[in-house]
Amino acid sequence: MKKSSRKILNSAPVTTYLSQPCNLTDNLLQQAMDQLGFAKILKRSKFRKQKGDGLLQVMFALIIWPLLEVRSISNFCGKLISVFIKGGSSVLYDFQKRQDLPWRRLRMSLAKKVYHKNDIENEPDTAFIFDDTLKHRRGKKADDSAVHYNHTINKYVVAQQVLEMGLASPKGYIPIDSQIFIGDTKPVERRKPFRKSDADVVSDYETALNSDKNTMFHDMLRNAIKSGFKAKFVVGDAWFGNKDNINAVLDVEATALFRMKNSNLKYRLANRDLNAEAIFHSVRYFHGPDKHSQKLPWDTYSIVVGLDLSESSSSKRNIQPVKLVFSVPKNHGKSEFALFLCTDITLSAERILEIYALRWGIEVYFKEIKQYLGFLKEQTGNYAVHYVSVHISAIRYLMFSHIYMQNGEYRFGCYRKHIADHLQLMSFASLFWVLFKSLINGVLDRFQNLLDHELLETIKNQIDCTVTEFLSQALKLEPESMLEESRAEKAGTLG
């Protein structure tokens, strides 16, 4: 009789699977959170949650929902959120609408932890990278949308624009800071007043509405350095290539490296003020291409010139030496070129382009957060939620960036996919266990005339305990840790 019952148990698909060694119990994302001391960072950043689901559980759910390949938080909550939190989608939306939580501070603190944990400060090549990105909006109700020019499609669009600052090194990219920029072309301003006038989200909204991107550039650069980040170079594309930003970089004793527009900006060469095109034709005719570019698919022409960095035309001229690097495809008859400016005139053209290539890290970052990490995908026009979305997308990326830097065996996307697959499988397994448990219990109930009732209940309870314990550990939802967190919150010792 007992042999028969054991055979039935062994034929159950869930218990058979769970009885085998399973490497899915190593949750890489949770390990990264533990290594970075995420709970302590939450506490230091003054994150608090007084009732309902625990703070760490809500944060974990917010971090992972884009990984489960769903369109929105609401969709996610309808299918899988019950595995992680009890309150449903309203918990996540309400948590993001809170105006008392310093998300920007949390994001920068986590970035600093990743920076130190992976020894980025001792990397030979480090660069602060600046760029902006657009999120198109179809409607007219997003609090922070306006009309912006999209250079990719060469037209004006209704969109949200975000200025991004990160730190790039050969090890990878760390998103340090972001600032929403609304602009002054048909802006959609917030209709409702903020509840807390002294909150970070309020001051950042005023900056988004009233400041310009050059001022944001200067403030973000100074704040990053003040927070303990260091980089030898500051890199930006042609939009950021202007005298004000070059001065801002020199003020923090870093090397400015910008792509420059082919504009009427004058450079000093042989006691004459010439624009970039005139200098290009001169250096192309008299000097020829740099030697290092002979084996490359493009030619580079470099020359040291003077640039007047005085603040206004009426002030005394402040001529600073800078190096210009012109890059053109070989056998290209037209006079088109890409122009790069570097304030360190000792660097070779090859070295300047090598450093500028670090900027690719921010392009990969934009692609990841837009396609996979939920950047501005919340279905609401609320500025506070958009503000959170920008920073929590960066927090998600920071987690994966740390995992990638710590392991480095596979590409960045492989780790993201591995974790996403793991979370989806275990989440569905947790939901399906309710169905499987009823099926298994139904089969066992048929043997109640053959087995002792107490033994039958013991078998059922043991199966349930074994599976539940496995799923809880795999999802990092152990009752003990949740209970400890709840007690710590009530005692006021946890964020």
CSV table of C-alpha atoms in Angstrom, one decimal:
chain,number,residue,atom,x,y,z
A,1,MET,CA,0.0,0.0,0.0
A,2,LYS,CA,2.7,2.4,1.0
A,3,LYS,CA,4.7,1.6,-2.1
A,4,SER,CA,1.7,2.4,-4.3
A,5,SER,CA,1.2,5.8,-2.6
A,6,ARG,CA,4.9,6.7,-3.1
A,7,LYS,CA,4.6,5.8,-6.7
A,8,ILE,CA,1.7,8.2,-7.1
A,9,LEU,CA,3.7,11.0,-5.4
A,10,ASN,CA,6.7,10.5,-7.5
A,11,SER,CA,4.7,10.7,-10.7
A,12,ALA,CA,3.5,14.2,-9.8
A,13,PRO,CA,5.3,16.6,-12.2
A,14,VAL,CA,5.8,19.4,-9.6
A,15,THR,CA,7.2,17.3,-6.9
A,16,THR,CA,9.3,15.3,-9.3
A,17,TYR,CA,10.8,18.5,-10.6
A,18,LEU,CA,11.3,20.0,-7.2
A,19,SER,CA,13.0,16.8,-5.9
A,20,GLN,CA,15.9,17.4,-8.3
A,21,PRO,CA,18.8,19.8,-7.8
A,22,CYS,CA,17.7,23.2,-9.3
A,23,ASN,CA,20.0,26.1,-10.0
A,24,LEU,CA,17.1,28.5,-10.3
A,25,THR,CA,17.2,29.1,-6.5
A,26,ASP,CA,20.2,31.5,-7.0
A,27,ASN,CA,18.5,34.8,-7.6
A,28,LEU,CA,21.2,37.0,-9.2
A,29,LEU,CA,19.1,40.1,-8.7
A,30,GLN,CA,18.6,39.5,-5.0
A,31,GLN,CA,22.3,38.7,-4.6
A,32,ALA,CA,23.2,42.0,-6.3
A,33,MET,CA,20.8,43.8,-3.9
A,34,ASP,CA,22.5,42.1,-0.9
A,35,GLN,CA,26.0,42.9,-2.2
A,36,LEU,CA,25.2,46.6,-2.7
A,37,GLY,CA,23.4,46.9,0.7
A,38,PHE,CA,20.2,48.1,-0.9
A,39,ALA,CA,18.2,47.9,2.3
A,40,LYS,CA,20.7,50.2,4.0
A,41,ILE,CA,20.8,52.6,1.1
A,42,LEU,CA,17.0,52.8,1.4
A,43,LYS,CA,17.2,53.6,5.0
A,44,ARG,CA,19.9,56.2,4.6
A,45,SER,CA,17.9,57.8,1.8
A,46,LYS,CA,14.9,58.1,4.2
A,47,PHE,CA,12.6,55.7,2.4
A,48,ARG,CA,9.7,54.7,4.6
A,49,LYS,CA,6.5,52.7,4.3
A,50,GLN,CA,4.3,52.4,7.4
A,51,LYS,CA,1.6,49.9,6.5
A,52,GLY,CA,0.6,47.1,4.0
A,53,ASP,CA,3.3,45.3,2.0
A,54,GLY,CA,6.9,45.8,3.2
A,55,LEU,CA,9.1,48.4,1.7
A,56,LEU,CA,11.6,45.9,0.3
A,57,GLN,CA,8.9,43.8,-1.2
A,58,VAL,CA,7.3,46.8,-2.9
A,59,MET,CA,10.7,48.0,-4.2
A,60,PHE,CA,11.5,44.5,-5.5
A,61,ALA,CA,8.2,44.4,-7.3
A,62,LEU,CA,8.8,47.8,-8.8
A,63,ILE,CA,12.2,46.8,-10.0
A,64,ILE,CA,11.2,43.6,-11.6
A,65,TRP,CA,7.9,44.2,-13.3
A,66,PRO,CA,9.4,45.3,-16.7
A,67,LEU,CA,11.4,42.0,-16.7
A,68,LEU,CA,8.3,39.9,-16.9
A,69,GLU,CA,7.4,41.1,-20.4
A,70,VAL,CA,4.2,42.8,-19.7
A,71,ARG,CA,2.9,46.1,-21.1
A,72,SER,CA,2.2,47.9,-17.9
A,73,ILE,CA,2.2,47.7,-14.1
A,74,SER,CA,-1.6,47.1,-14.3
A,75,ASN,CA,-1.1,44.1,-16.6
A,76,PHE,CA,1.7,42.8,-14.5
A,77,CYS,CA,-0.4,43.0,-11.3
A,78,GLY,CA,-3.3,41.3,-12.9
A,79,LYS,CA,-1.2,38.2,-13.7
A,80,LEU,CA,1.8,38.0,-11.4
A,81,ILE,CA,2.0,40.7,-8.7
A,82,SER,CA,0.2,38.5,-6.2
A,83,VAL,CA,3.3,36.4,-6.0
A,84,PHE,CA,5.3,39.3,-4.6
A,85,ILE,CA,2.9,41.7,-2.9
A,86,LYS,CA,-0.7,41.5,-1.6
A,87,GLY,CA,-1.9,45.0,-2.4
A,88,GLY,CA,-2.1,44.8,-6.2
A,89,SER,CA,-1.4,47.5,-8.8
A,90,SER,CA,-2.7,50.3,-6.6
A,91,VAL,CA,0.2,49.7,-4.2
A,92,LEU,CA,2.8,50.3,-6.9
A,93,TYR,CA,1.1,53.3,-8.4
A,94,ASP,CA,0.4,54.9,-5.0
A,95,PHE,CA,4.0,54.3,-4.0
A,96,GLN,CA,5.3,56.0,-7.1
A,97,LYS,CA,2.9,59.0,-6.6
A,98,ARG,CA,4.3,59.7,-3.1
A,99,GLN,CA,6.1,63.1,-3.1
A,100,ASP,CA,8.1,62.6,0.0
A,101,LEU,CA,10.5,60.0,-1.3
A,102,PRO,CA,13.9,61.2,-2.6
A,103,TRP,CA,14.3,58.9,-5.6
A,104,ARG,CA,17.1,60.9,-7.2
A,105,ARG,CA,19.1,60.7,-4.0
A,106,LEU,CA,18.5,56.9,-3.8
A,107,ARG,CA,19.6,56.4,-7.4
A,108,MET,CA,22.8,58.4,-6.9
A,109,SER,CA,23.6,56.6,-3.7
A,110,LEU,CA,23.2,53.2,-5.4
A,111,ALA,CA,25.3,54.4,-8.4
A,112,LYS,CA,28.1,55.4,-5.9
A,113,LYS,CA,27.9,52.0,-4.3
A,114,VAL,CA,28.3,50.3,-7.8
A,115,TYR,CA,31.1,52.7,-8.5
A,116,HIS,CA,33.1,51.7,-5.4
A,117,LYS,CA,32.2,48.0,-5.3
A,118,ASN,CA,33.6,47.6,-8.8
A,119,ASP,CA,36.7,49.8,-8.3
A,120,ILE,CA,35.8,52.1,-11.2
A,121,GLU,CA,37.7,55.0,-9.5
A,122,ASN,CA,41.0,53.3,-10.3
A,123,GLU,CA,40.2,52.6,-14.0
A,124,PRO,CA,42.7,54.4,-16.3
A,125,ASP,CA,40.0,55.8,-18.6
A,126,THR,CA,36.9,57.2,-17.1
A,127,ALA,CA,34.5,59.8,-18.6
A,128,PHE,CA,31.4,61.6,-17.5
A,129,ILE,CA,29.0,61.2,-20.5
A,130,PHE,CA,26.1,63.6,-21.2
A,131,ASP,CA,23.2,63.1,-23.6
A,132,ASP,CA,19.5,63.5,-23.8
A,133,THR,CA,16.7,61.2,-25.0
A,134,LEU,CA,13.0,61.6,-26.0
A,135,LYS,CA,9.9,59.6,-25.1
A,136,HIS,CA,7.2,60.4,-27.6
A,137,ARG,CA,3.7,61.1,-26.2
A,138,ARG,CA,0.5,60.8,-28.3
A,139,GLY,CA,-1.8,62.5,-25.9
A,140,LYS,CA,-1.6,66.0,-24.4
A,141,LYS,CA,-2.1,65.2,-20.7
A,142,ALA,CA,1.5,64.3,-19.6
A,143,ASP,CA,2.5,66.9,-17.1
A,144,ASP,CA,6.1,67.2,-18.4
A,145,SER,CA,5.7,66.9,-22.1
A,146,ALA,CA,6.3,69.7,-24.7
A,147,VAL,CA,7.2,70.0,-28.4
A,148,HIS,CA,10.8,69.0,-29.0
A,149,TYR,CA,12.9,68.5,-32.2
A,150,ASN,CA,13.7,64.9,-32.9
A,151,HIS,CA,17.0,64.8,-34.8
A,152,THR,CA,16.5,61.1,-35.8
A,153,ILE,CA,13.4,61.8,-37.8
A,154,ASN,CA,14.0,65.5,-38.5
A,155,LYS,CA,10.7,66.8,-37.2
A,156,TYR,CA,9.1,68.3,-34.2
A,157,VAL,CA,7.2,65.9,-31.9
A,158,VAL,CA,5.3,66.0,-28.6
A,159,ALA,CA,7.6,64.2,-26.2
A,160,GLN,CA,9.2,64.1,-22.8
A,161,GLN,CA,12.9,64.9,-22.8
A,162,VAL,CA,15.4,63.6,-20.2
A,163,LEU,CA,18.9,64.8,-19.8
A,164,GLU,CA,21.2,62.0,-18.7
A,165,MET,CA,24.6,61.9,-17.0
A,166,GLY,CA,26.6,58.8,-16.5
A,167,LEU,CA,30.1,57.5,-15.9
A,168,ALA,CA,31.7,55.3,-18.6
A,169,SER,CA,34.8,53.1,-18.3
A,170,PRO,CA,36.1,50.0,-20.0
A,171,LYS,CA,34.2,48.0,-17.3
A,172,GLY,CA,30.8,49.4,-18.2
A,173,TYR,CA,28.4,52.3,-17.9
A,174,ILE,CA,27.0,53.7,-14.6
A,175,PRO,CA,23.9,56.0,-14.8
A,176,ILE,CA,24.6,58.6,-12.2
A,177,ASP,CA,21.9,61.3,-12.6
A,178,SER,CA,18.9,62.4,-14.8
A,179,GLN,CA,16.9,65.5,-15.1
A,180,ILE,CA,13.6,65.9,-17.0
A,181,PHE,CA,13.6,68.9,-19.3
A,182,ILE,CA,10.3,70.4,-20.3
A,183,GLY,CA,11.3,73.4,-22.5
A,184,ASP,CA,9.3,76.4,-23.5
A,185,THR,CA,7.6,75.2,-26.7
A,186,LYS,CA,4.0,74.4,-25.9
A,187,PRO,CA,4.7,72.9,-22.5
A,188,VAL,CA,2.1,70.9,-20.6
A,189,GLU,CA,2.4,72.2,-17.1
A,190,ARG,CA,1.2,70.4,-14.0
A,191,ARG,CA,-2.5,71.1,-13.2
A,192,LYS,CA,-2.6,70.1,-9.6
A,193,PRO,CA,-0.3,71.7,-6.9
A,194,PHE,CA,2.2,69.5,-5.1
A,195,ARG,CA,1.2,68.4,-1.6
A,196,LYS,CA,4.8,68.9,-0.2
A,197,SER,CA,6.4,72.1,-1.3
A,198,ASP,CA,9.8,71.1,0.1
A,199,ALA,CA,10.0,67.7,-1.6
A,200,ASP,CA,12.8,66.9,-4.0
A,201,VAL,CA,10.3,66.2,-6.8
A,202,VAL,CA,9.0,69.8,-6.5
A,203,SER,CA,12.4,71.4,-6.8
A,204,ASP,CA,13.3,69.2,-9.7
A,205,TYR,CA,10.0,70.0,-11.4
A,206,GLU,CA,10.7,73.7,-11.1
A,207,THR,CA,14.1,73.1,-12.7
A,208,ALA,CA,12.5,71.0,-15.5
A,209,LEU,CA,10.1,73.8,-16.2
A,210,ASN,CA,12.3,76.9,-15.9
A,211,SER,CA,15.9,75.9,-16.4
A,212,ASP,CA,17.8,75.3,-19.6
A,213,LYS,CA,19.9,72.2,-20.5
A,214,ASN,CA,23.3,74.0,-20.2
A,215,THR,CA,22.5,75.0,-16.6
A,216,MET,CA,21.4,71.5,-15.9
A,217,PHE,CA,24.6,70.2,-17.4
A,218,HIS,CA,26.7,72.4,-15.0
A,219,ASP,CA,24.6,71.5,-11.9
A,220,MET,CA,24.7,67.8,-12.6
A,221,LEU,CA,28.4,67.8,-13.2
A,222,ARG,CA,29.1,69.7,-9.9
A,223,ASN,CA,26.7,67.5,-7.9
A,224,ALA,CA,28.3,64.3,-9.2
A,225,ILE,CA,31.8,65.4,-8.3
A,226,LYS,CA,30.6,66.7,-4.9
A,227,SER,CA,29.0,63.2,-4.3
A,228,GLY,CA,32.4,61.5,-4.8
A,229,PHE,CA,32.5,60.5,-8.4
A,230,LYS,CA,35.7,61.2,-10.4
A,231,ALA,CA,36.5,61.1,-14.1
A,232,LYS,CA,39.3,62.4,-16.3
A,233,PHE,CA,37.1,63.4,-19.2
A,234,VAL,CA,33.7,65.0,-19.8
A,235,VAL,CA,32.2,63.8,-23.1
A,236,GLY,CA,29.2,65.1,-25.0
A,237,ASP,CA,27.8,65.3,-28.5
A,238,ALA,CA,27.5,68.3,-30.7
A,239,TRP,CA,24.5,69.8,-28.8
A,240,PHE,CA,26.7,70.2,-25.7
A,241,GLY,CA,29.7,71.5,-27.6
A,242,ASN,CA,29.7,75.2,-26.7
A,243,LYS,CA,31.9,77.6,-24.7
A,244,ASP,CA,29.8,77.6,-21.6
A,245,ASN,CA,30.1,73.9,-21.2
A,246,ILE,CA,33.8,73.8,-22.0
A,247,ASN,CA,34.3,76.4,-19.2
A,248,ALA,CA,32.2,74.4,-16.8
A,249,VAL,CA,34.4,71.3,-17.4
A,250,LEU,CA,37.7,73.3,-17.0
A,251,ASP,CA,36.3,74.7,-13.8
A,252,VAL,CA,36.2,71.2,-12.3
A,253,GLU,CA,39.7,70.5,-13.6
A,254,ALA,CA,38.7,67.8,-16.1
A,255,THR,CA,39.3,67.4,-19.8
A,256,ALA,CA,36.5,68.5,-22.1
A,257,LEU,CA,35.9,66.4,-25.2
A,258,PHE,CA,33.0,67.4,-27.3
A,259,ARG,CA,31.8,66.8,-30.8
A,260,MET,CA,31.3,70.3,-32.4
A,261,LYS,CA,28.9,71.6,-34.9
A,262,ASN,CA,30.2,73.0,-38.2
A,263,SER,CA,29.0,76.5,-37.2
A,264,ASN,CA,30.3,80.0,-37.3
A,265,LEU,CA,32.2,79.6,-34.0
A,266,LYS,CA,35.6,81.2,-34.6
A,267,TYR,CA,39.0,79.6,-33.7
A,268,ARG,CA,42.3,81.4,-33.6
A,269,LEU,CA,44.9,80.2,-36.2
A,270,ALA,CA,47.9,82.1,-37.4
A,271,ASN,CA,46.6,85.3,-35.9
A,272,ARG,CA,43.3,85.0,-37.8
A,273,ASP,CA,39.8,84.1,-36.6
A,274,LEU,CA,38.5,81.3,-38.7
A,275,ASN,CA,35.5,78.9,-38.6
A,276,ALA,CA,35.8,75.1,-38.6
A,277,GLU,CA,35.3,74.7,-42.3
A,278,ALA,CA,38.0,77.2,-43.2
A,279,ILE,CA,40.4,75.5,-40.8
A,280,PHE,CA,39.6,72.1,-42.2
A,281,HIS,CA,40.4,73.1,-45.7
A,282,SER,CA,43.6,74.7,-44.5
A,283,VAL,CA,44.9,71.7,-42.5
A,284,ARG,CA,43.7,69.3,-45.3
A,285,TYR,CA,45.7,71.2,-47.9
A,286,PHE,CA,48.9,72.0,-45.9
A,287,HIS,CA,49.3,69.1,-43.4
A,288,GLY,CA,47.5,66.1,-44.8
A,289,PRO,CA,46.0,63.3,-42.8
A,290,ASP,CA,47.5,61.9,-39.5
A,291,LYS,CA,49.8,59.0,-39.9
A,292,HIS,CA,47.8,56.7,-37.6
A,293,SER,CA,44.7,56.9,-39.9
A,294,GLN,CA,46.4,55.4,-42.9
A,295,LYS,CA,45.1,51.9,-42.1
A,296,LEU,CA,41.7,53.1,-41.0
A,297,PRO,CA,38.5,53.5,-43.2
A,298,TRP,CA,38.6,57.2,-42.4
A,299,ASP,CA,41.2,60.0,-42.4
A,300,THR,CA,41.8,62.2,-39.4
A,301,TYR,CA,43.3,65.7,-39.5
A,302,SER,CA,44.3,67.3,-36.2
A,303,ILE,CA,45.6,70.8,-35.3
A,304,VAL,CA,46.0,72.9,-32.2
A,305,VAL,CA,44.2,76.2,-32.3
A,306,GLY,CA,43.1,78.9,-29.9
A,307,LEU,CA,39.5,79.3,-28.6
A,308,ASP,CA,38.2,82.5,-26.9
A,309,LEU,CA,36.5,81.3,-23.8
A,310,SER,CA,35.6,84.7,-22.4
A,311,GLU,CA,32.0,85.0,-21.2
A,312,SER,CA,31.0,87.9,-23.4
A,313,SER,CA,32.3,89.9,-26.3
A,314,SER,CA,32.8,92.9,-24.1
A,315,SER,CA,35.1,91.1,-21.6
A,316,LYS,CA,38.8,90.6,-22.0
A,317,ARG,CA,39.6,87.8,-24.4
A,318,ASN,CA,40.6,84.4,-22.8
A,319,ILE,CA,42.3,82.4,-25.5
A,320,GLN,CA,42.8,78.8,-24.6
A,321,PRO,CA,44.6,76.2,-26.7
A,322,VAL,CA,42.4,73.3,-27.9
A,323,LYS,CA,42.9,70.5,-30.2
A,324,LEU,CA,40.6,70.0,-33.2
A,325,VAL,CA,40.2,66.6,-34.8
A,326,PHE,CA,38.5,66.4,-38.2
A,327,SER,CA,37.3,62.9,-39.3
A,328,VAL,CA,36.3,62.2,-42.9
A,329,PRO,CA,35.7,58.9,-44.8
A,330,LYS,CA,38.5,58.1,-47.2
A,331,ASN,CA,37.9,58.8,-50.9
A,332,HIS,CA,35.1,61.1,-50.0
A,333,GLY,CA,34.9,64.0,-52.4
A,334,LYS,CA,32.6,66.2,-50.4
A,335,SER,CA,33.9,68.6,-47.7
A,336,GLU,CA,31.8,67.0,-45.0
A,337,PHE,CA,33.5,66.2,-41.8
A,338,ALA,CA,32.9,65.2,-38.1
A,339,LEU,CA,34.7,67.7,-35.8
A,340,PHE,CA,35.9,66.9,-32.2
A,341,LEU,CA,37.3,69.3,-29.7
A,342,CYS,CA,39.6,68.4,-26.8
A,343,THR,CA,41.1,70.7,-24.2
A,344,ASP,CA,44.1,68.4,-23.7
A,345,ILE,CA,46.3,69.3,-26.6
A,346,THR,CA,48.9,66.6,-25.8
A,347,LEU,CA,46.5,63.8,-26.7
A,348,SER,CA,46.8,62.2,-30.2
A,349,ALA,CA,43.8,62.2,-32.6
A,350,GLU,CA,43.6,58.4,-32.2
A,351,ARG,CA,43.5,58.8,-28.4
A,352,ILE,CA,40.8,61.5,-28.6
A,353,LEU,CA,38.5,59.3,-30.7
A,354,GLU,CA,39.2,56.3,-28.5
A,355,ILE,CA,38.0,58.3,-25.4
A,356,TYR,CA,35.0,59.7,-27.3
A,357,ALA,CA,34.0,56.1,-28.1
A,358,LEU,CA,33.2,55.6,-24.4
A,359,ARG,CA,30.1,57.6,-25.2
A,360,TRP,CA,28.6,54.4,-26.8
A,361,GLY,CA,27.8,53.3,-23.2
A,362,ILE,CA,25.1,55.8,-22.9
A,363,GLU,CA,23.5,54.8,-26.2
A,364,VAL,CA,23.4,51.2,-25.0
A,365,TYR,CA,21.8,52.5,-21.7
A,366,PHE,CA,19.0,54.3,-23.6
A,367,LYS,CA,18.3,51.2,-25.6
A,368,GLU,CA,18.1,49.0,-22.6
A,369,ILE,CA,15.9,51.1,-20.4
A,370,LYS,CA,13.5,51.9,-23.3
A,371,GLN,CA,13.1,48.4,-24.6
A,372,TYR,CA,13.4,46.3,-21.5
A,373,LEU,CA,13.5,48.3,-18.2
A,374,GLY,CA,10.2,50.2,-18.2
A,375,PHE,CA,11.5,53.8,-19.0
A,376,LEU,CA,8.4,56.0,-18.8
A,377,LYS,CA,6.0,53.1,-19.6
A,378,GLU,CA,3.7,53.9,-16.7
A,379,GLN,CA,0.2,54.6,-18.0
A,380,THR,CA,-0.3,58.0,-16.4
A,381,GLY,CA,0.2,61.7,-17.0
A,382,ASN,CA,1.4,62.3,-13.4
A,383,TYR,CA,4.7,64.1,-13.3
A,384,ALA,CA,5.6,62.4,-9.9
A,385,VAL,CA,5.2,59.0,-11.5
A,386,HIS,CA,7.3,60.0,-14.5
A,387,TYR,CA,10.0,61.4,-12.2
A,388,VAL,CA,10.1,58.0,-10.3
A,389,SER,CA,10.1,56.1,-13.6
A,390,VAL,CA,13.2,57.9,-14.9
A,391,HIS,CA,15.1,57.1,-11.7
A,392,ILE,CA,13.9,53.6,-11.1
A,393,SER,CA,14.8,52.6,-14.7
A,394,ALA,CA,18.3,53.7,-13.8
A,395,ILE,CA,18.2,51.7,-10.6
A,396,ARG,CA,17.2,48.6,-12.6
A,397,TYR,CA,20.1,49.2,-14.9
A,398,LEU,CA,22.5,49.7,-12.0
A,399,MET,CA,21.6,46.3,-10.6
A,400,PHE,CA,22.3,44.6,-13.9
A,401,SER,CA,25.4,46.7,-14.5
A,402,HIS,CA,26.8,45.5,-11.1
A,403,ILE,CA,26.0,41.8,-12.0
A,404,TYR,CA,27.7,42.2,-15.3
A,405,MET,CA,30.8,43.8,-13.8
A,406,GLN,CA,31.0,41.2,-11.0
A,407,ASN,CA,30.7,38.3,-13.4
A,408,GLY,CA,31.6,39.4,-16.9
A,409,GLU,CA,31.3,36.0,-18.4
A,410,TYR,CA,28.4,36.9,-20.7
A,411,ARG,CA,27.1,40.0,-22.3
A,412,PHE,CA,25.0,42.5,-20.4
A,413,GLY,CA,21.8,41.4,-22.1
A,414,CYS,CA,22.4,37.8,-21.3
A,415,TYR,CA,22.3,38.5,-17.6
A,416,ARG,CA,19.1,40.5,-18.0
A,417,LYS,CA,17.4,37.7,-19.9
A,418,HIS,CA,18.6,35.1,-17.5
A,419,ILE,CA,17.1,36.9,-14.5
A,420,ALA,CA,13.9,37.7,-16.5
A,421,ASP,CA,13.4,34.1,-17.4
A,422,HIS,CA,14.1,33.0,-13.9
A,423,LEU,CA,11.5,35.5,-12.4
A,424,GLN,CA,8.9,34.5,-15.0
A,425,LEU,CA,9.3,30.8,-14.4
A,426,MET,CA,9.2,31.0,-10.7
A,427,SER,CA,6.3,33.5,-10.7
A,428,PHE,CA,4.2,31.2,-12.9
A,429,ALA,CA,5.3,28.2,-10.8
A,430,SER,CA,4.0,29.9,-7.7
A,431,LEU,CA,0.7,30.7,-9.3
A,432,PHE,CA,0.3,27.2,-10.8
A,433,TRP,CA,1.1,25.6,-7.5
A,434,VAL,CA,-2.4,26.4,-6.3
A,435,LEU,CA,-3.8,24.4,-9.2
A,436,PHE,CA,-1.3,21.5,-8.8
A,437,LYS,CA,-2.0,21.3,-5.1
A,438,SER,CA,-5.7,20.8,-5.6
A,439,LEU,CA,-5.0,18.1,-8.3
A,440,ILE,CA,-2.5,16.3,-6.1
A,441,ASN,CA,-4.9,16.5,-3.1
A,442,GLY,CA,-7.7,15.2,-5.3
A,443,VAL,CA,-5.6,12.1,-6.3
A,444,LEU,CA,-4.6,11.4,-2.7
A,445,ASP,CA,-8.2,11.7,-1.5
A,446,ARG,CA,-9.0,8.6,-3.6
A,447,PHE,CA,-6.8,6.6,-1.2
A,448,GLN,CA,-8.5,7.7,2.0
A,449,ASN,CA,-10.1,4.3,2.4
A,450,LEU,CA,-6.7,2.6,2.1
A,451,LEU,CA,-4.5,5.1,4.1
A,452,ASP,CA,-4.8,6.3,7.6
A,453,HIS,CA,-6.5,9.8,7.6
A,454,GLU,CA,-3.7,11.3,9.7
A,455,LEU,CA,-1.0,9.9,7.4
A,456,LEU,CA,-2.8,11.3,4.4
A,457,GLU,CA,-3.0,14.8,5.9
A,458,THR,CA,0.7,14.5,6.8
A,459,ILE,CA,1.6,13.7,3.2
A,460,LYS,CA,-0.4,16.6,1.9
A,461,ASN,CA,1.1,19.1,4.4
A,462,GLN,CA,4.6,17.9,3.7
A,463,ILE,CA,4.2,18.3,0.0
A,464,ASP,CA,2.7,21.8,0.5
A,465,CYS,CA,5.5,22.8,2.9
A,466,THR,CA,8.2,21.5,0.6
A,467,VAL,CA,6.9,23.3,-2.5
A,468,THR,CA,6.1,26.5,-0.6
A,469,GLU,CA,9.5,26.6,1.0
A,470,PHE,CA,11.2,26.1,-2.3
A,471,LEU,CA,9.2,28.8,-4.1
A,472,SER,CA,9.7,31.3,-1.2
A,473,GLN,CA,13.4,30.8,-1.2
A,474,ALA,CA,13.6,31.0,-5.0
A,475,LEU,CA,11.6,34.2,-5.0
A,476,LYS,CA,13.4,35.5,-1.9
A,477,LEU,CA,10.1,35.8,-0.1
A,478,GLU,CA,10.9,33.8,3.0
A,479,PRO,CA,8.3,34.4,5.8
A,480,GLU,CA,11.1,34.8,8.3
A,481,SER,CA,12.8,37.7,6.4
A,482,MET,CA,9.4,39.3,5.7
A,483,LEU,CA,8.5,39.0,9.4
A,484,GLU,CA,11.8,40.5,10.5
A,485,GLU,CA,11.3,43.4,8.0
A,486,SER,CA,7.8,44.0,9.4
A,487,ARG,CA,9.1,44.2,13.0
A,488,ALA,CA,11.9,46.5,12.0
A,489,GLU,CA,9.5,48.8,10.3
A,490,LYS,CA,7.2,48.9,13.3
A,491,ALA,CA,10.2,49.7,15.5
A,492,GLY,CA,11.3,52.5,13.2
A,493,THR,CA,14.7,50.9,12.5
A,494,LEU,CA,14.2,50.2,8.8
A,495,GLY,CA,13.8,53.2,6.5
